[in-house]
Amino acid sequence: MAKFYLTTPIYYVNARPHIGHTYTTIVADTIARYRRMRGDDVVFLTGTDEHGQKVERSARAAGTTPQEYADRISREYRTLWDQLDLNYNRFIRTTEWRHERAVHNLLCKARDRGFIYKGFYEGLYCVSDEFYVDEPTPEGNCPLCGRALEKIREENYYLKLSEFTDRLLRLYAEQPQFIQPEARRNEVISFVRGGLRDLSLSRTSVKWGIPWPDDEKHVIYVWFDALTSYMSGVGYGDDEVQYEKIWPADLHLIGKEILRFHAVYWPAMLMAADEPLPKQVVAHGWWTFEGEKMSKSRGNIRMAQPAASVLGVDALRYFLLREMVFGQDGSFSLDSLVTRYNSDLANGLGNFASRVLAMIEQNFGGVIPEPPAARGQLANPFDTEWREVAAAYQQAFDAYAFSQGLQEIWRLVAAADKYLTETKPWAMAADPGRRGELAGVLYNTAELLRVVAVLAHPVLPHATGKIWAQLGLHSPLAAQQISALAWGGLKPGEAIQKSEGIFPRVQKEEALERMEEMEEQIRSEGAAKPAEPAKPAAAVPAAAPPPGDGKITIDDFMKVEMRVGEIKSAERIPGADKILKLMVDIGTEVRQIVAGIAQFYEPEKLVGRRVAVVINLAPRKLRGVESNGMVIAANVGPEGRPVLVGFHEDAPVGSRLK
């Protein structure tokens, strides 16, 4: 059993976890699950980076101490990862005492070997990226994040980074897999060939950090601090037996924006301390939203909780890994998420599983039928295809080409659908003389479902676990070895469980509205909400009724401000079947309001209509369109048709309703 040690970035606690952090950690979790099913002894580390100027400033803005702030945000990361069932083995915090000891140990080794000296720095500094900037943009901003820079002059300790230029270039040449993908490797080589300057390792203007050994007016620069966590998390400077067993890391999984720190500075630090280098640094792309990189400064970050709560954790995992070509940028869209959920999961894998299991239940009393004889039409029709898919899938996942690997698995889902359409087992069931043939068809498709469950398990651990149990299999699915996968694992005569839908189909408009409402609620409350793992939309319970008899006081009612409004324009929203964008005159201004009435009212017939409007609702976005208020409508009939509230007598626009 080979050791495989992989890490995520150590996430910076200046902000709550969002979909970018979630993506990296889901990728790492998928790799860990896959490598375990390849027979490796996996150690999976993640954690939080809690020192530096940004944390100081964020804590001050929140009215708390840096330690209290770091404790809160770090706890949010751990809570979210646990709710998403991400099976990390180790979680390191850079405020732990064992980490401080590891940082001092690595630093002193590099210093004692003559690679650290004291000097002065005067120049530009990016607080956001904790980065000294030698080459700002033409506008004078940070080349990494585009923010304004600060001019500083202070005493620093330096790493003699310039002395490692040749050694780093030799590393990249001799170990071409050290940096992946290839385009990122070429970027790093170009940067190093351009010449390296010595790297600042300390600050005197920052107090929140690990003190420099023997010189406590200096605080260790955040990158030397953060990167050492990959070693402190596995015993460096604390448990040498553990450290020697696990280090070096087999894979550092990172976002492309921090590649330079991991592929240039980190190996140079390790070379300076004469410690083994990690085997590989792999950088993935960014998630964009509406054409822009997600970032806190742009205010366009998306959270993981809404998708996980409404569609289930597995749906989020599948979308993130299927939608983005690993290494490239990907576009995050809730609309695309729901579309792929319904097409690939509900109509694809979910439908495949429910059809096969239901037919076995109906026709064979819920017992796996006898497999077909190895002849003619009863032979395994998937024999060549499943072997090809299994090989291509492993090749793709070994290269972190997750989208490609999932496409291969879905070849089998499509093949099963085609096979059932062509063989028509429902017609066989009506003919007692074809019972043996029916048994063969259902055994073949059930066995193919078992193969799909094994291959898809690293990406869809909860759904495939349910399929595994429904097939009557009792051995742990996660313990199956992919390389040993063979046809014939289902035993005839074994009882299956009652078929239950794995991925129930959802109504797109309803799911989108619920996810957007949750997103807005998370933002407005300023704290992450727990996810409801693996609960599809159809299974999410309704909100609890108010306590007592549900009555409100007149004071409660008076908080709702309603006025007469006149609709000045109405238009449909592309891709949204149920909602209209209205421009409503409320007397003092014209408000943009989104209303769920598109299926019952023609936009052009609404212009000039006077309606009742709630005007003191907090703004929220529906399908990306901001709504500043609510038009009032009755809910009529079994289909819940909206009927707009209006006025028989003349009611001036802007009049308050009482």
XYZ file of C-alpha atoms in Angstrom:
658
model
C 0.000 0.000 0.000
C 1.574 3.241 -1.176
C 1.425 6.460 0.803
C -0.374 9.387 -0.852
C -0.308 12.731 0.966
C -2.309 15.586 -0.537
C -3.144 19.083 0.667
C -5.518 21.904 -0.120
C -4.334 25.487 0.327
C -4.393 26.577 3.943
C -7.346 28.932 3.615
C -6.946 32.519 4.763
C -9.465 33.524 7.436
C -10.054 37.098 6.339
C -13.415 35.955 4.905
C -15.921 33.121 5.097
C -15.629 30.045 2.830
C -17.232 30.417 -0.608
C -17.643 28.291 -3.736
C -13.975 28.718 -4.760
C -12.742 27.268 -1.467
C -15.415 24.578 -1.694
C -14.340 23.580 -5.197
C -10.713 23.050 -4.210
C -11.674 21.019 -1.169
C -14.198 18.893 -3.092
C -11.533 18.185 -5.714
C -9.121 17.130 -2.957
C -11.793 14.977 -1.327
C -12.552 13.326 -4.679
C -8.865 12.608 -5.260
C -8.565 11.180 -1.741
C -11.575 8.886 -2.221
C -10.334 7.804 -5.638
C -6.786 7.067 -4.417
C -8.167 4.999 -1.532
C -10.128 2.962 -4.084
C -6.861 2.533 -5.970
C -5.343 1.007 -2.831
C -3.328 3.963 -1.503
C -2.853 4.905 2.146
C -4.181 8.466 1.864
C -3.487 11.411 4.161
C -5.605 14.457 3.283
C -4.768 17.765 4.994
C -6.565 21.079 4.960
C -6.642 23.981 7.407
C -6.687 27.707 7.999
C -4.030 30.403 7.705
C -4.735 32.835 10.545
C -1.945 35.432 10.744
C -1.165 38.648 8.919
C -2.288 42.195 8.358
C -5.561 41.332 6.641
C -6.685 39.333 9.664
C -5.702 42.201 11.972
C -7.773 44.623 9.909
C -10.747 42.273 9.505
C -10.825 41.628 13.245
C -10.668 45.346 13.993
C -13.567 45.971 11.586
C -15.557 43.202 13.302
C -14.863 44.676 16.729
C -13.030 41.630 18.045
C -9.496 40.357 18.660
C -7.536 38.641 15.883
C -7.598 35.336 17.784
C -11.352 35.473 18.356
C -11.896 36.399 14.725
C -9.640 33.556 13.526
C -11.408 31.093 15.835
C -14.787 32.019 14.370
C -13.825 31.839 10.709
C -11.767 28.675 11.157
C -14.758 27.075 12.845
C -16.938 28.031 9.865
C -14.544 26.234 7.523
C -14.538 23.074 9.618
C -18.303 23.172 10.044
C -18.928 23.550 6.317
C -16.449 20.820 5.360
C -18.071 18.461 7.856
C -21.558 19.291 6.598
C -20.424 18.615 3.033
C -18.938 15.310 4.261
C -15.414 16.129 3.095
C -13.246 13.415 4.612
C -10.013 15.190 5.472
C -7.639 13.408 7.902
C -5.844 16.438 9.284
C -6.837 20.052 9.935
C -4.034 22.478 10.790
C -4.379 25.987 12.171
C -1.421 28.333 11.986
C -2.213 29.644 15.488
C -1.480 26.226 17.027
C 1.620 25.910 19.205
C 2.880 22.893 17.220
C 2.795 24.987 14.077
C 4.804 27.813 15.635
C 7.449 25.311 16.672
C 7.575 23.879 13.145
C 7.964 27.352 11.598
C 10.828 28.210 13.953
C 12.466 24.867 13.236
C 12.391 25.332 9.450
C 13.455 28.976 9.693
C 16.407 28.253 11.962
C 17.635 25.460 9.707
C 17.658 27.831 6.718
C 19.307 30.581 8.792
C 21.984 28.264 10.168
C 22.862 27.228 6.621
C 23.500 30.868 5.703
C 20.442 31.602 3.560
C 18.828 34.312 5.727
C 20.085 37.848 6.432
C 18.762 41.167 7.816
C 18.209 44.213 5.611
C 15.760 47.002 4.771
C 12.838 47.013 2.384
C 11.461 50.156 0.813
C 8.810 49.911 -1.841
C 5.266 48.823 -2.658
C 3.239 46.256 -0.755
C -0.155 44.618 -1.412
C -2.005 44.070 1.851
C -4.622 41.850 0.184
C -2.117 39.347 -1.223
C 0.519 39.832 1.514
C 2.908 40.484 -1.367
C 5.864 42.831 -1.964
C 5.406 44.197 -5.468
C 8.399 44.891 -7.695
C 6.437 45.254 -10.927
C 3.050 46.975 -10.431
C 0.501 47.352 -13.218
C 0.681 50.455 -15.455
C -1.914 52.002 -13.121
C 0.368 51.362 -10.147
C -1.721 48.547 -8.684
C -1.034 44.964 -7.584
C -0.484 42.651 -10.584
C -2.246 39.789 -8.772
C -5.468 41.374 -7.517
C -5.509 44.852 -9.080
C -5.895 46.659 -5.752
C -4.067 49.813 -4.710
C -0.612 49.364 -3.170
C 0.888 50.822 -0.007
C 4.366 52.349 0.217
C 6.351 51.004 3.141
C 9.885 51.126 4.488
C 10.927 48.751 7.233
C 13.623 46.422 8.499
C 13.203 42.852 7.222
C 14.829 39.467 7.311
C 15.430 38.093 3.827
C 15.761 34.684 2.198
C 18.535 34.570 -0.417
C 16.049 33.545 -3.082
C 18.290 34.806 -5.892
C 20.765 32.023 -5.119
C 18.210 29.350 -6.023
C 17.493 30.376 -9.625
C 19.583 27.625 -11.216
C 18.443 24.950 -8.763
C 14.800 25.770 -9.393
C 15.196 25.708 -13.170
C 16.981 22.372 -12.883
C 14.094 21.066 -10.748
C 11.545 22.059 -13.383
C 13.623 20.473 -16.171
C 14.354 17.217 -14.375
C 10.856 16.823 -12.930
C 8.449 18.159 -15.577
C 5.462 16.876 -13.560
C 6.434 19.032 -10.568
C 4.169 21.849 -11.835
C 0.951 21.085 -13.683
C -0.787 21.876 -15.939
C 1.831 22.566 -18.592
C 0.734 26.160 -19.216
C 1.284 27.004 -15.544
C 4.665 25.304 -15.595
C 5.722 27.488 -18.511
C 4.590 30.630 -16.651
C 6.722 29.722 -13.639
C 9.781 28.919 -15.747
C 9.470 32.265 -17.513
C 9.180 34.077 -14.179
C 12.254 32.389 -12.697
C 14.330 32.905 -15.846
C 13.526 36.611 -15.585
C 15.590 36.732 -12.398
C 14.710 36.278 -8.746
C 15.092 38.869 -6.022
C 15.657 37.996 -2.391
C 12.422 37.382 -0.511
C 11.307 39.238 2.605
C 10.509 36.872 5.468
C 9.423 39.267 8.227
C 7.514 42.433 9.086
C 7.891 44.900 11.931
C 4.701 46.856 11.226
C 2.468 43.809 11.826
C 1.961 42.351 15.292
C -0.431 39.491 14.602
C 1.825 36.583 13.702
C 4.572 34.241 14.860
C 7.471 36.171 16.412
C 10.905 35.851 14.856
C 13.164 33.642 16.977
C 15.564 35.813 19.033
C 14.154 39.065 17.572
C 10.565 39.561 18.696
C 10.077 42.993 17.135
C 9.838 41.053 13.854
C 6.836 38.907 12.910
C 7.371 36.103 10.399
C 5.981 36.950 6.965
C 2.691 35.185 6.326
C 3.810 33.027 3.383
C 6.703 31.392 5.222
C 4.284 30.853 8.082
C 1.403 29.479 5.959
C 3.400 27.174 3.700
C 5.088 25.449 6.620
C 1.644 24.198 7.694
C 1.931 21.435 5.102
C 4.732 20.046 7.272
C 3.491 20.985 10.751
C 0.209 19.198 9.983
C 2.061 15.887 9.708
C 4.425 16.209 12.651
C 7.368 18.338 11.536
C 9.296 19.535 14.574
C 6.930 17.610 16.844
C 6.595 13.965 15.760
C 9.528 13.068 13.538
C 8.427 9.437 13.098
C 5.095 10.583 11.667
C 6.766 13.288 9.596
C 9.273 10.930 7.983
C 6.487 8.477 7.191
C 4.225 11.022 5.463
C 6.429 13.808 4.056
C 7.020 14.796 1.275
C 3.584 15.746 0.005
C 2.586 13.879 -3.135
C 0.267 16.686 -4.217
C -0.260 20.337 -3.318
C -3.633 21.285 -4.843
C -3.998 25.067 -5.247
C -5.685 27.850 -7.214
C -3.610 29.414 -9.972
C -3.357 32.787 -8.199
C -1.003 31.339 -5.555
C 1.127 29.234 -7.912
C 4.245 31.416 -7.586
C 4.298 31.038 -3.820
C 4.042 27.246 -4.064
C 6.193 26.560 -7.110
C 8.996 29.111 -6.546
C 9.187 30.371 -2.960
C 8.171 27.136 -1.218
C 10.724 24.822 -2.872
C 13.421 27.477 -2.334
C 12.556 27.626 1.391
C 12.816 23.850 1.610
C 16.093 23.790 -0.310
C 17.476 26.402 2.070
C 16.549 24.195 5.058
C 17.691 20.997 3.300
C 14.255 19.398 3.537
C 12.657 17.121 0.881
C 10.511 18.858 -1.745
C 6.868 18.046 -2.496
C 6.400 15.845 -5.546
C 3.808 17.907 -7.399
C 2.020 21.269 -7.387
C -1.207 21.323 -9.418
C -3.004 24.622 -10.035
C -6.648 24.775 -11.074
C -8.465 27.692 -12.686
C -10.908 30.241 -11.302
C -14.654 30.120 -11.114
C -16.167 33.144 -12.811
C -19.644 34.555 -12.305
C -21.245 36.615 -15.064
C -17.869 36.823 -16.803
C -15.814 38.016 -13.816
C -13.586 36.162 -11.381
C -15.354 35.603 -8.096
C -13.844 37.746 -5.370
C -14.861 39.395 -2.115
C -13.915 42.832 -3.437
C -16.242 42.483 -6.445
C -19.050 41.225 -4.233
C -19.852 38.392 -6.641
C -18.835 35.359 -4.613
C -21.269 32.456 -4.357
C -21.726 30.176 -1.372
C -21.916 26.380 -1.341
C -24.773 26.083 1.143
C -27.743 26.955 -1.141
C -26.880 24.347 -3.781
C -26.076 21.698 -1.164
C -29.329 22.374 0.681
C -31.672 22.546 -2.305
C -30.166 19.918 -4.631
C -27.947 17.871 -2.321
C -24.218 17.631 -1.704
C -23.651 15.125 -4.518
C -25.319 17.409 -7.052
C -22.926 20.208 -6.106
C -19.925 17.857 -6.301
C -20.986 16.556 -9.706
C -21.585 19.995 -11.170
C -18.262 21.447 -10.004
C -16.255 18.500 -11.316
C -18.222 18.007 -14.538
C -18.643 21.666 -15.512
C -15.034 22.863 -15.191
C -12.252 21.417 -17.320
C -9.664 21.046 -14.570
C -6.878 23.594 -14.929
C -9.013 26.023 -16.916
C -11.448 28.678 -15.714
C -15.112 27.731 -15.386
C -18.349 29.703 -15.306
C -20.581 29.182 -12.267
C -24.285 29.474 -12.975
C -27.195 28.308 -10.840
C -29.201 27.868 -14.029
C -26.542 25.502 -15.427
C -26.387 23.709 -12.095
C -30.109 22.901 -12.118
C -30.060 22.011 -15.814
C -27.218 19.542 -15.327
C -28.876 18.144 -12.199
C -32.071 17.357 -14.087
C -30.402 16.079 -17.270
C -27.451 14.074 -15.942
C -28.555 13.065 -12.453
C -32.357 12.985 -12.358
C -33.038 11.895 -15.948
C -29.706 10.068 -16.311
C -28.285 8.084 -13.400
C -31.348 8.433 -11.164
C -33.735 7.264 -13.864
C -31.420 4.368 -14.809
C -31.298 3.129 -11.204
C -35.018 3.466 -10.511
C -36.064 1.739 -13.770
C -33.857 -1.300 -13.261
C -34.595 -1.757 -9.578
C -38.341 -1.265 -10.050
C -38.492 -3.902 -12.813
C -36.576 -6.418 -10.671
C -38.981 -5.719 -7.818
C -42.064 -6.072 -10.017
C -40.996 -9.125 -12.028
C -38.687 -11.115 -9.744
C -40.011 -10.377 -6.287
C -37.135 -8.024 -5.440
C -34.470 -10.706 -5.996
C -31.492 -10.492 -8.373
C -32.363 -12.793 -11.324
C -30.092 -15.421 -12.818
C -27.453 -13.961 -15.181
C -27.762 -14.723 -18.871
C -26.016 -17.659 -20.477
C -22.843 -16.756 -22.352
C -24.388 -17.092 -25.778
C -26.341 -15.127 -28.352
C -28.486 -12.225 -27.226
C -28.206 -13.270 -23.604
C -24.443 -12.668 -23.423
C -23.179 -9.493 -21.721
C -23.852 -6.710 -24.254
C -21.675 -4.267 -22.316
C -18.544 -6.425 -22.081
C -16.310 -4.325 -24.346
C -17.735 -0.928 -23.470
C -17.538 -1.189 -19.672
C -13.881 -2.292 -19.861
C -13.019 0.591 -22.194
C -14.823 3.046 -19.936
C -13.150 1.767 -16.765
C -9.702 2.124 -18.346
C -10.403 5.589 -19.794
C -11.933 6.742 -16.513
C -8.849 5.698 -14.518
C -6.545 7.364 -17.006
C -8.571 10.586 -16.766
C -8.739 10.624 -12.963
C -5.032 9.834 -12.648
C -4.454 13.014 -14.692
C -7.071 15.016 -12.701
C -9.261 15.257 -15.822
C -12.457 14.848 -13.820
C -14.874 16.194 -16.420
C -13.512 13.762 -18.997
C -13.688 10.858 -16.555
C -17.327 11.625 -15.734
C -18.170 11.780 -19.419
C -16.791 8.254 -19.710
C -18.993 6.979 -16.870
C -22.059 8.577 -18.448
C -21.315 6.612 -21.627
C -22.439 3.588 -19.623
C -25.569 5.372 -18.398
C -26.445 6.210 -22.016
C -25.633 2.643 -23.110
C -28.013 1.256 -20.484
C -30.800 3.566 -21.613
C -30.292 2.530 -25.230
C -30.213 -1.170 -24.296
C -33.469 -0.955 -22.347
C -35.141 0.934 -25.181
C -34.053 -1.680 -27.719
C -34.789 -4.812 -25.662
C -38.118 -3.553 -24.229
C -38.120 -5.594 -21.000
C -41.640 -4.350 -20.204
C -42.823 -6.204 -23.315
C -40.898 -9.332 -22.273
C -42.602 -9.223 -18.896
C -45.969 -9.614 -20.616
C -44.864 -12.885 -22.264
C -44.247 -15.836 -19.847
C -42.199 -17.547 -22.542
C -39.569 -14.799 -22.448
C -38.943 -14.857 -18.694
C -35.393 -16.160 -19.096
C -34.643 -13.445 -21.602
C -36.101 -10.844 -19.228
C -33.896 -12.149 -16.430
C -30.857 -11.698 -18.638
C -31.728 -8.129 -19.577
C -32.345 -7.102 -15.972
C -29.237 -8.842 -14.652
C -27.087 -7.130 -17.294
C -28.439 -3.682 -16.517
C -28.316 -4.199 -12.735
C -24.702 -5.351 -12.993
C -23.874 -2.347 -15.162
C -25.475 -0.158 -12.482
C -23.116 -1.765 -9.941
C -20.105 -0.940 -12.147
C -21.287 2.664 -12.522
C -21.709 2.942 -8.741
C -18.106 1.854 -8.159
C -16.651 4.235 -10.746
C -18.789 7.214 -9.726
C -18.329 6.755 -5.971
C -15.422 9.232 -5.527
C -17.621 11.986 -7.002
C -21.087 10.880 -5.802
C -20.387 9.113 -2.496
C -23.890 9.469 -1.025
C -25.965 8.609 -4.104
C -23.794 5.651 -5.091
C -23.907 4.413 -1.499
C -27.707 4.348 -1.719
C -27.594 2.548 -5.080
C -25.139 0.021 -3.615
C -27.465 -0.726 -0.703
C -30.525 -0.915 -2.982
C -28.724 -3.530 -5.082
C -28.520 -5.652 -1.926
C -24.739 -5.292 -1.570
C -23.386 -5.282 1.972
C -19.620 -4.822 1.618
C -18.459 -1.192 1.976
C -18.565 0.532 -1.402
C -15.572 2.734 -0.497
C -13.500 -0.413 0.057
C -13.985 -1.641 -3.524
C -10.755 -1.612 -5.523
C -11.245 -0.003 -8.909
C -8.337 -1.897 -10.461
C -9.954 -5.199 -9.400
C -13.379 -4.329 -10.805
C -14.814 -7.314 -12.678
C -18.134 -8.282 -14.211
C -20.406 -10.572 -12.212
C -20.332 -9.009 -8.768
C -24.102 -9.314 -8.264
C -25.134 -12.673 -6.826
C -28.392 -14.196 -8.143
C -30.957 -14.763 -5.434
C -29.823 -11.802 -3.301
C -32.661 -9.524 -2.223
C -32.583 -5.893 -3.270
C -33.996 -3.034 -1.226
C -37.142 -1.185 -2.202
C -36.354 1.265 -4.962
C -36.360 4.919 -3.883
C -35.533 7.880 -6.086
C -31.883 8.913 -5.857
C -32.180 12.226 -7.684
C -35.820 13.373 -7.888
C -36.403 15.863 -10.669
C -36.839 19.466 -9.540
C -38.703 22.451 -10.956
C -36.026 24.819 -12.199
C -37.719 28.101 -11.340
C -38.576 26.965 -7.825
C -35.073 25.617 -7.174
C -33.409 28.770 -8.519
C -35.600 31.026 -6.432
C -34.898 29.052 -3.257
C -31.143 29.047 -3.840
C -31.086 32.777 -4.533
C -33.149 33.467 -1.429
C -30.720 31.424 0.682
C -27.766 33.234 -0.870
C -29.263 36.610 -0.012
C -30.089 35.462 3.509
C -26.507 34.330 4.104
C -25.175 37.665 2.869
C -27.640 39.746 4.861
C -27.069 37.885 8.100
C -23.307 38.040 7.724
C -22.782 34.446 8.774
C -22.730 31.131 6.962
C -25.814 28.976 7.276
C -25.456 25.216 7.709
C -25.995 23.084 4.658
C -28.573 20.299 4.653
C -26.449 17.551 3.092
C -27.905 15.315 0.413
C -31.466 16.643 0.624
C -32.941 17.275 -2.839
C -35.493 19.983 -3.336
C -38.468 17.662 -3.079
C -37.348 16.469 0.348
C -36.638 19.806 2.033
C -39.258 20.393 4.746
C -41.422 23.471 4.800
C -40.716 26.218 7.270
C -42.040 25.627 10.763
C -45.188 27.538 11.731
C -44.846 30.408 14.189
C -45.163 29.499 17.862
C -48.470 29.793 19.647
C -51.552 30.637 17.601
C -49.591 32.467 14.907
C -51.272 35.815 15.592
C -49.339 39.057 15.323
C -49.876 42.351 17.100
C -50.909 45.628 15.474
C -47.341 46.788 16.065
C -46.070 43.890 13.954
C -48.528 44.710 11.192
C -47.592 48.403 11.200
C -44.015 47.481 10.336
C -45.211 46.498 6.852
C -45.421 49.612 4.663
C -47.753 49.236 1.669
C -48.560 51.831 -0.956
C -50.492 52.174 -4.176
C -48.207 51.662 -7.155
C -48.676 52.020 -10.893
C -46.912 49.618 -13.271
C -44.987 51.710 -15.809
C -43.422 48.802 -17.705
C -43.333 45.005 -17.568
C -41.014 42.572 -19.341
C -40.042 38.946 -19.298
C -36.650 37.832 -17.979
C -34.659 35.628 -20.388
C -34.568 32.032 -19.177
C -37.188 32.642 -16.455
C -40.663 31.321 -17.212
C -42.441 32.375 -14.035
C -41.263 35.878 -13.197
C -41.593 39.347 -14.713
C -39.513 42.466 -14.178
C -41.796 45.396 -13.343
C -41.008 49.106 -13.064
C -43.532 50.444 -10.522
C -44.188 54.094 -9.660
C -44.838 54.313 -5.879
C -45.255 58.096 -5.782
C -41.806 59.072 -4.548
C -39.813 56.978 -7.035
C -40.037 54.246 -9.642
C -39.045 50.868 -8.182
C -37.818 47.731 -9.975
C -39.792 44.751 -8.628
C -39.674 41.105 -9.668
C -43.019 39.271 -9.496
C -43.884 35.589 -10.021
C -46.880 36.208 -12.283
C -45.480 35.585 -15.769
C -47.557 32.456 -16.412
C -50.846 34.269 -15.831
C -50.354 37.876 -16.981
C -49.194 39.242 -20.320
C -46.575 41.988 -19.725
C -48.135 44.538 -22.106
C -51.534 44.233 -20.388
C -50.066 45.163 -17.008
C -48.833 48.627 -18.013
C -50.917 51.336 -16.303
C -52.423 48.946 -13.765
C -52.521 50.108 -10.139
C -51.431 47.536 -7.579
C -50.687 47.202 -3.855
C -46.948 47.228 -3.162
C -44.909 46.411 -0.041
C -42.110 48.978 -0.210
C -39.995 48.317 2.905
C -38.763 44.818 2.084
C -35.004 44.334 2.013
C -33.777 44.105 -1.609
C -33.083 40.631 -2.955
C -32.086 39.096 -6.267
C -34.179 36.654 -8.275
C -32.466 35.100 -11.291
C -29.814 37.770 -11.022
C -32.341 40.665 -11.143
C -32.690 42.860 -8.045
C -36.187 43.287 -6.624
C -36.950 46.290 -4.388
C -40.392 45.508 -3.070
C -43.316 43.130 -3.589
C -46.619 43.401 -5.423
C -49.504 41.825 -3.484
C -51.577 39.060 -5.043
C -54.126 36.508 -3.857
C -53.344 32.812 -4.196
C -56.398 31.319 -5.941
C -57.389 27.787 -6.865
C -55.561 24.448 -6.711
C -52.878 25.672 -9.097
C -52.156 28.697 -6.889
C -52.947 31.258 -9.580
C -51.901 34.790 -8.523
C -54.632 37.463 -8.719
C -53.263 40.976 -8.307
C -54.748 43.172 -5.610
C -56.298 46.305 -7.178
C -58.718 49.156 -6.450
C -62.349 49.762 -7.580
C -62.188 53.464 -6.679
C -59.542 55.934 -7.752
C -56.512 55.555 -5.461
C -53.709 58.061 -6.067
C -50.278 56.583 -6.733
C -48.208 56.610 -3.546
C -51.205 56.457 -1.170
C -50.424 54.450 1.925
C -52.513 51.335 2.621
C -53.791 50.899 6.179
